[in-house]
DNA sequence: AATAGCCCCAACCGCGCTTCT
DNA sequence: GAGAAGCGCGGTTGGGGCTAT
């Protein structure tokens, strides 16, 4: 079959999204759900193609996105998963709740590849670049990321409409991944998901509604979409309770468990919103954008977890 | 202070797959 | 069964910020 443009009728906007567009898309999805992406822009009053709307929602507007630096556990998990899955970013993302494939892909290309190379590891094969390097070390894992803590992005002192849970659990960077390779090896064993939920500090989303039959988007929306997007007319209600359902099946989840047991170092980082603000402010003043407060509310609604509880549940001794 | 080069990442593009008619 | 429509995924790009000179 022939390939068609997703935007046959041009005149559609491209490039960065303005807060007004974000608000329109956000409000539309909250109110009516997604339904058919190709009809979303028209119904939401946007001069965008459906594909662009979908991407914007998945990568930025979804209320369940985790916003912040990748923790060292996440780094290790990404590297481990990449060794197993290759560039299947959506599959990798499905094991990192709140992370998008785009985010992981960018992180890999801009940061992790460099780190691995600096450690003498070929990022594509996860093997040493040469025999001379790192004798006796396990490729790609053992020594690859413990120095990651030195490359954290600077925290910018700007208002964040998507509040981060700013917890430092004090994992020793030099030890964090010292046995990661062995742990990953051990991780490929059956495990009880309840154990993960109970021990990891994750929210238990087990009671989440299965929306697939309601809206046809119950399956991973992929591009990261480890959440079942419970969109539709009930969304306002659902968002206030439990809306997320982290997919977890197949053996790779064991690896996830390995990492999430050690979770979590939430670190301050400039949020996508900040970045967009930077972009936007170059041309327009969006300081009064109403979606700020809206998103904040939703973030809190979805992750209403007392910080103390989180801190207590983290098994910081795991590594 | 100016600017050139680098880096990061949001967003786009194109292809493949699945579902619908 | 064939074509159309829609979605998902991975690769790529371009713009803005940062840093070095």
GROMACS .gro file of C-alpha atoms in nm, chain A:
model
  319
    1UNK     CA    1   0.000   0.000   0.000
    2UNK     CA    2   0.114   0.345  -0.064
    3UNK     CA    3   0.245   0.571   0.196
    4UNK     CA    4   0.040   0.872   0.267
    5UNK     CA    5   0.116   1.189   0.442
    6UNK     CA    6  -0.041   1.204   0.781
    7UNK     CA    7  -0.121   1.565   0.710
    8UNK     CA    8  -0.260   1.573   0.358
    9UNK     CA    9  -0.407   1.915   0.403
   10UNK     CA   10  -0.119   2.141   0.478
   11UNK     CA   11  -0.152   2.471   0.655
   12UNK     CA   12  -0.094   2.273   0.970
   13UNK     CA   13   0.130   2.409   1.235
   14UNK     CA   14   0.463   2.247   1.301
   15UNK     CA   15   0.735   2.290   1.551
   16UNK     CA   16   0.717   2.366   1.916
   17UNK     CA   17   0.385   2.366   2.088
   18UNK     CA   18   0.262   2.679   2.254
   19UNK     CA   19   0.098   2.660   2.596
   20UNK     CA   20  -0.228   2.753   2.433
   21UNK     CA   21  -0.207   2.452   2.208
   22UNK     CA   22  -0.109   2.236   2.500
   23UNK     CA   23  -0.405   2.357   2.692
   24UNK     CA   24  -0.642   2.289   2.408
   25UNK     CA   25  -0.512   1.940   2.357
   26UNK     CA   26  -0.500   1.866   2.724
   27UNK     CA   27  -0.847   1.992   2.795
   28UNK     CA   28  -0.985   1.806   2.499
   29UNK     CA   29  -0.837   1.474   2.601
   30UNK     CA   30  -0.935   1.517   2.962
   31UNK     CA   31  -1.287   1.599   2.861
   32UNK     CA   32  -1.351   1.369   2.570
   33UNK     CA   33  -1.068   1.122   2.560
   34UNK     CA   34  -0.859   1.046   2.262
   35UNK     CA   35  -1.080   0.833   2.049
   36UNK     CA   36  -0.924   0.868   1.708
   37UNK     CA   37  -0.604   1.068   1.693
   38UNK     CA   38  -0.676   1.188   1.345
   39UNK     CA   39  -0.991   1.356   1.470
   40UNK     CA   40  -0.841   1.499   1.785
   41UNK     CA   41  -0.690   1.814   1.631
   42UNK     CA   42  -1.011   1.905   1.459
   43UNK     CA   43  -1.221   1.847   1.769
   44UNK     CA   44  -0.972   2.023   1.989
   45UNK     CA   45  -0.945   2.319   1.757
   46UNK     CA   46  -0.581   2.267   1.677
   47UNK     CA   47  -0.399   2.331   1.352
   48UNK     CA   48  -0.192   2.018   1.401
   49UNK     CA   49  -0.200   1.674   1.257
   50UNK     CA   50  -0.320   1.391   1.474
   51UNK     CA   51   0.018   1.240   1.480
   52UNK     CA   52   0.168   1.552   1.624
   53UNK     CA   53  -0.105   1.564   1.887
   54UNK     CA   54  -0.044   1.205   1.980
   55UNK     CA   55   0.326   1.265   2.021
   56UNK     CA   56   0.269   1.575   2.225
   57UNK     CA   57   0.034   1.393   2.457
   58UNK     CA   58   0.253   1.091   2.498
   59UNK     CA   59   0.580   1.271   2.541
   60UNK     CA   60   0.474   1.574   2.734
   61UNK     CA   61   0.116   1.616   2.846
   62UNK     CA   62   0.042   1.278   2.995
   63UNK     CA   63  -0.006   1.332   3.365
   64UNK     CA   64   0.181   1.022   3.463
   65UNK     CA   65   0.513   1.125   3.325
   66UNK     CA   66   0.799   1.122   3.563
   67UNK     CA   67   0.992   1.441   3.532
   68UNK     CA   68   1.344   1.453   3.648
   69UNK     CA   69   1.688   1.319   3.591
   70UNK     CA   70   1.733   0.956   3.525
   71UNK     CA   71   1.844   0.792   3.844
   72UNK     CA   72   2.144   0.568   3.847
   73UNK     CA   73   1.913   0.272   3.881
   74UNK     CA   74   1.727   0.381   3.575
   75UNK     CA   75   2.053   0.427   3.391
   76UNK     CA   76   2.160   0.080   3.480
   77UNK     CA   77   1.823  -0.054   3.383
   78UNK     CA   78   1.834   0.117   3.047
   79UNK     CA   79   2.178  -0.018   2.976
   80UNK     CA   80   2.078  -0.364   3.081
   81UNK     CA   81   1.761  -0.355   2.879
   82UNK     CA   82   1.941  -0.213   2.581
   83UNK     CA   83   2.183  -0.500   2.591
   84UNK     CA   84   1.887  -0.734   2.579
   85UNK     CA   85   1.647  -0.548   2.356
   86UNK     CA   86   1.865  -0.326   2.144
   87UNK     CA   87   1.712  -0.006   2.016
   88UNK     CA   88   1.359  -0.111   2.099
   89UNK     CA   89   1.300   0.205   2.288
   90UNK     CA   90   0.932   0.155   2.338
   91UNK     CA   91   0.994  -0.182   2.500
   92UNK     CA   92   1.264  -0.037   2.716
   93UNK     CA   93   1.035   0.248   2.810
   94UNK     CA   94   0.764   0.006   2.908
   95UNK     CA   95   0.987  -0.103   3.194
   96UNK     CA   96   1.053   0.245   3.317
   97UNK     CA   97   0.727   0.384   3.442
   98UNK     CA   98   0.678   0.745   3.358
   99UNK     CA   99   0.953   0.753   3.101
  100UNK     CA  100   0.889   0.787   2.733
  101UNK     CA  101   1.072   0.609   2.458
  102UNK     CA  102   1.174   0.944   2.317
  103UNK     CA  103   1.317   1.050   2.646
  104UNK     CA  104   1.509   0.727   2.685
  105UNK     CA  105   1.629   0.739   2.329
  106UNK     CA  106   1.756   1.091   2.373
  107UNK     CA  107   1.916   1.003   2.702
  108UNK     CA  108   2.087   0.708   2.544
  109UNK     CA  109   2.212   0.899   2.244
  110UNK     CA  110   2.323   1.206   2.429
  111UNK     CA  111   2.455   1.063   2.749
  112UNK     CA  112   2.473   0.690   2.798
  113UNK     CA  113   2.649   0.614   2.472
  114UNK     CA  114   2.914   0.863   2.564
  115UNK     CA  115   2.953   0.719   2.908
  116UNK     CA  116   2.990   0.369   2.778
  117UNK     CA  117   3.251   0.474   2.526
  118UNK     CA  118   3.443   0.655   2.795
  119UNK     CA  119   3.444   0.330   2.983
  120UNK     CA  120   3.577   0.148   2.683
  121UNK     CA  121   3.251  -0.022   2.605
  122UNK     CA  122   3.093  -0.036   2.266
  123UNK     CA  123   2.741   0.095   2.323
  124UNK     CA  124   2.599  -0.105   2.037
  125UNK     CA  125   2.743  -0.439   2.141
  126UNK     CA  126   2.797  -0.375   2.510
  127UNK     CA  127   3.134  -0.537   2.471
  128UNK     CA  128   3.473  -0.386   2.538
  129UNK     CA  129   3.601  -0.173   2.255
  130UNK     CA  130   3.933  -0.355   2.276
  131UNK     CA  131   4.072  -0.651   2.458
  132UNK     CA  132   4.316  -0.434   2.649
  133UNK     CA  133   4.049  -0.239   2.820
  134UNK     CA  134   3.897  -0.326   3.149
  135UNK     CA  135   4.029  -0.680   3.183
  136UNK     CA  136   3.798  -0.900   3.373
  137UNK     CA  137   3.523  -0.647   3.384
  138UNK     CA  138   3.178  -0.725   3.270
  139UNK     CA  139   3.092  -0.533   2.961
  140UNK     CA  140   2.849  -0.254   2.967
  141UNK     CA  141   2.747  -0.277   3.323
  142UNK     CA  142   3.004  -0.324   3.586
  143UNK     CA  143   3.186  -0.001   3.551
  144UNK     CA  144   2.976   0.178   3.307
  145UNK     CA  145   2.757   0.406   3.496
  146UNK     CA  146   2.872   0.457   3.843
  147UNK     CA  147   3.026   0.781   3.737
  148UNK     CA  148   2.698   0.893   3.603
  149UNK     CA  149   2.638   1.102   3.904
  150UNK     CA  150   2.896   1.343   3.777
  151UNK     CA  151   2.692   1.429   3.475
  152UNK     CA  152   2.370   1.537   3.625
  153UNK     CA  153   2.213   1.828   3.459
  154UNK     CA  154   2.208   2.145   3.655
  155UNK     CA  155   1.897   2.222   3.846
  156UNK     CA  156   1.743   2.540   3.725
  157UNK     CA  157   1.565   2.751   3.979
  158UNK     CA  158   1.238   2.796   3.800
  159UNK     CA  159   0.884   2.724   3.894
  160UNK     CA  160   0.777   2.375   3.805
  161UNK     CA  161   0.414   2.316   3.729
  162UNK     CA  162   0.482   1.944   3.740
  163UNK     CA  163   0.624   1.902   4.086
  164UNK     CA  164   0.903   1.657   4.128
  165UNK     CA  165   0.935   1.436   4.426
  166UNK     CA  166   1.272   1.557   4.532
  167UNK     CA  167   1.415   1.280   4.736
  168UNK     CA  168   1.774   1.181   4.763
  169UNK     CA  169   1.812   0.844   4.918
  170UNK     CA  170   2.182   0.856   4.938
  171UNK     CA  171   2.287   0.569   4.720
  172UNK     CA  172   2.658   0.546   4.699
  173UNK     CA  173   2.739   0.615   4.341
  174UNK     CA  174   3.055   0.412   4.349
  175UNK     CA  175   2.876   0.104   4.468
  176UNK     CA  176   2.546   0.139   4.301
  177UNK     CA  177   2.626  -0.066   3.999
  178UNK     CA  178   2.923  -0.255   4.119
  179UNK     CA  179   2.742  -0.584   4.095
  180UNK     CA  180   2.486  -0.484   3.843
  181UNK     CA  181   2.584  -0.737   3.586
  182UNK     CA  182   2.548  -1.023   3.827
  183UNK     CA  183   2.223  -0.882   3.950
  184UNK     CA  184   2.087  -0.867   3.602
  185UNK     CA  185   2.188  -1.225   3.547
  186UNK     CA  186   2.009  -1.325   3.860
  187UNK     CA  187   1.716  -1.119   3.768
  188UNK     CA  188   1.600  -1.351   3.497
  189UNK     CA  189   1.394  -1.561   3.720
  190UNK     CA  190   1.026  -1.568   3.784
  191UNK     CA  191   0.904  -1.321   4.034
  192UNK     CA  192   0.589  -1.222   4.201
  193UNK     CA  193   0.463  -0.895   4.079
  194UNK     CA  194   0.300  -0.826   4.410
  195UNK     CA  195   0.638  -0.853   4.564
  196UNK     CA  196   0.754  -0.584   4.331
  197UNK     CA  197   0.467  -0.362   4.410
  198UNK     CA  198   0.495  -0.412   4.778
  199UNK     CA  199   0.864  -0.373   4.803
  200UNK     CA  200   0.960  -0.124   4.545
  201UNK     CA  201   0.789   0.188   4.652
  202UNK     CA  202   0.579   0.191   4.343
  203UNK     CA  203   0.218   0.279   4.366
  204UNK     CA  204  -0.005  -0.020   4.344
  205UNK     CA  205  -0.205   0.038   4.033
  206UNK     CA  206  -0.340  -0.311   4.027
  207UNK     CA  207  -0.692  -0.192   4.064
  208UNK     CA  208  -0.675   0.014   3.754
  209UNK     CA  209  -0.959  -0.014   3.516
  210UNK     CA  210  -0.900  -0.195   3.196
  211UNK     CA  211  -1.002   0.061   2.942
  212UNK     CA  212  -0.914  -0.123   2.630
  213UNK     CA  213  -1.266  -0.217   2.557
  214UNK     CA  214  -1.391   0.126   2.629
  215UNK     CA  215  -1.173   0.328   2.406
  216UNK     CA  216  -0.960   0.096   2.211
  217UNK     CA  217  -0.641   0.235   2.355
  218UNK     CA  218  -0.597  -0.002   2.637
  219UNK     CA  219  -0.290  -0.156   2.494
  220UNK     CA  220   0.035   0.012   2.523
  221UNK     CA  221   0.007   0.325   2.330
  222UNK     CA  222   0.354   0.262   2.307
  223UNK     CA  223   0.587   0.528   2.233
  224UNK     CA  224   0.636   0.464   2.584
  225UNK     CA  225   0.315   0.402   2.694
  226UNK     CA  226   0.334   0.197   2.980
  227UNK     CA  227   0.013   0.336   3.100
  228UNK     CA  228  -0.327   0.240   2.995
  229UNK     CA  229  -0.472   0.564   2.891
  230UNK     CA  230  -0.801   0.578   3.060
  231UNK     CA  231  -0.932   0.852   2.847
  232UNK     CA  232  -1.290   0.927   2.795
  233UNK     CA  233  -1.571   1.102   2.959
  234UNK     CA  234  -1.485   0.956   3.294
  235UNK     CA  235  -1.134   1.077   3.290
  236UNK     CA  236  -1.186   1.354   3.535
  237UNK     CA  237  -1.305   1.106   3.788
  238UNK     CA  238  -1.053   0.845   3.711
  239UNK     CA  239  -0.763   1.081   3.739
  240UNK     CA  240  -0.859   1.143   4.093
  241UNK     CA  241  -0.824   0.783   4.188
  242UNK     CA  242  -0.614   0.525   4.022
  243UNK     CA  243  -0.563   0.560   3.660
  244UNK     CA  244  -0.241   0.398   3.579
  245UNK     CA  245  -0.156   0.050   3.499
  246UNK     CA  246   0.207  -0.021   3.455
  247UNK     CA  247   0.245  -0.298   3.213
  248UNK     CA  248   0.464  -0.569   3.333
  249UNK     CA  249   0.501  -0.904   3.182
  250UNK     CA  250   0.768  -1.119   3.029
  251UNK     CA  251   1.105  -1.191   3.165
  252UNK     CA  252   1.252  -0.850   3.131
  253UNK     CA  253   1.036  -0.741   3.417
  254UNK     CA  254   1.266  -0.923   3.644
  255UNK     CA  255   1.525  -0.674   3.548
  256UNK     CA  256   1.282  -0.402   3.624
  257UNK     CA  257   1.229  -0.548   3.961
  258UNK     CA  258   1.595  -0.554   4.022
  259UNK     CA  259   1.614  -0.188   3.954
  260UNK     CA  260   1.299  -0.073   4.116
  261UNK     CA  261   1.384  -0.241   4.437
  262UNK     CA  262   1.666   0.000   4.454
  263UNK     CA  263   1.457   0.288   4.346
  264UNK     CA  264   1.451   0.563   4.365
  265UNK     CA  265   1.660   0.868   4.345
  266UNK     CA  266   1.440   1.146   4.231
  267UNK     CA  267   1.652   1.434   4.134
  268UNK     CA  268   1.564   1.782   4.045
  269UNK     CA  269   1.586   1.854   3.680
  270UNK     CA  270   1.449   2.101   3.445
  271UNK     CA  271   1.116   1.976   3.330
  272UNK     CA  272   0.996   1.976   2.973
  273UNK     CA  273   0.776   2.258   3.072
  274UNK     CA  274   1.078   2.464   3.168
  275UNK     CA  275   1.240   2.392   2.843
  276UNK     CA  276   0.938   2.490   2.654
  277UNK     CA  277   0.915   2.795   2.863
  278UNK     CA  278   1.266   2.872   2.756
  279UNK     CA  279   1.168   2.822   2.399
  280UNK     CA  280   0.849   3.010   2.433
  281UNK     CA  281   0.988   3.299   2.618
  282UNK     CA  282   1.218   3.372   2.338
  283UNK     CA  283   0.923   3.493   2.141
  284UNK     CA  284   0.623   3.517   2.364
  285UNK     CA  285   0.530   3.558   2.722
  286UNK     CA  286   0.334   3.257   2.834
  287UNK     CA  287   0.362   3.332   3.199
  288UNK     CA  288  -0.007   3.324   3.251
  289UNK     CA  289  -0.070   2.992   3.091
  290UNK     CA  290  -0.357   2.822   3.272
  291UNK     CA  291  -0.240   2.473   3.195
  292UNK     CA  292   0.027   2.518   3.454
  293UNK     CA  293  -0.209   2.483   3.742
  294UNK     CA  294  -0.413   2.224   3.564
  295UNK     CA  295  -0.118   1.999   3.510
  296UNK     CA  296  -0.005   2.048   3.860
  297UNK     CA  297  -0.337   1.931   3.989
  298UNK     CA  298  -0.328   1.624   3.775
  299UNK     CA  299   0.025   1.539   3.866
  300UNK     CA  300  -0.065   1.552   4.226
  301UNK     CA  301  -0.379   1.357   4.167
  302UNK     CA  302  -0.193   1.075   4.006
  303UNK     CA  303   0.105   1.062   4.235
  304UNK     CA  304  -0.038   1.154   4.562
  305UNK     CA  305   0.217   0.964   4.757
  306UNK     CA  306   0.352   1.109   5.078
  307UNK     CA  307   0.721   1.167   5.040
  308UNK     CA  308   0.792   1.011   5.373
  309UNK     CA  309   0.623   0.693   5.268
  310UNK     CA  310   0.826   0.681   4.955
  311UNK     CA  311   1.145   0.733   5.142
  312UNK     CA  312   1.058   0.465   5.389
  313UNK     CA  313   0.973   0.214   5.127
  314UNK     CA  314   1.285   0.256   4.925
  315UNK     CA  315   1.521  -0.021   4.982
  316UNK     CA  316   1.831   0.186   4.969
  317UNK     CA  317   2.049  -0.097   5.079
  318UNK     CA  318   1.964  -0.304   4.780
  319UNK     CA  319   2.281  -0.221   4.600
   0.00000   0.00000   0.00000
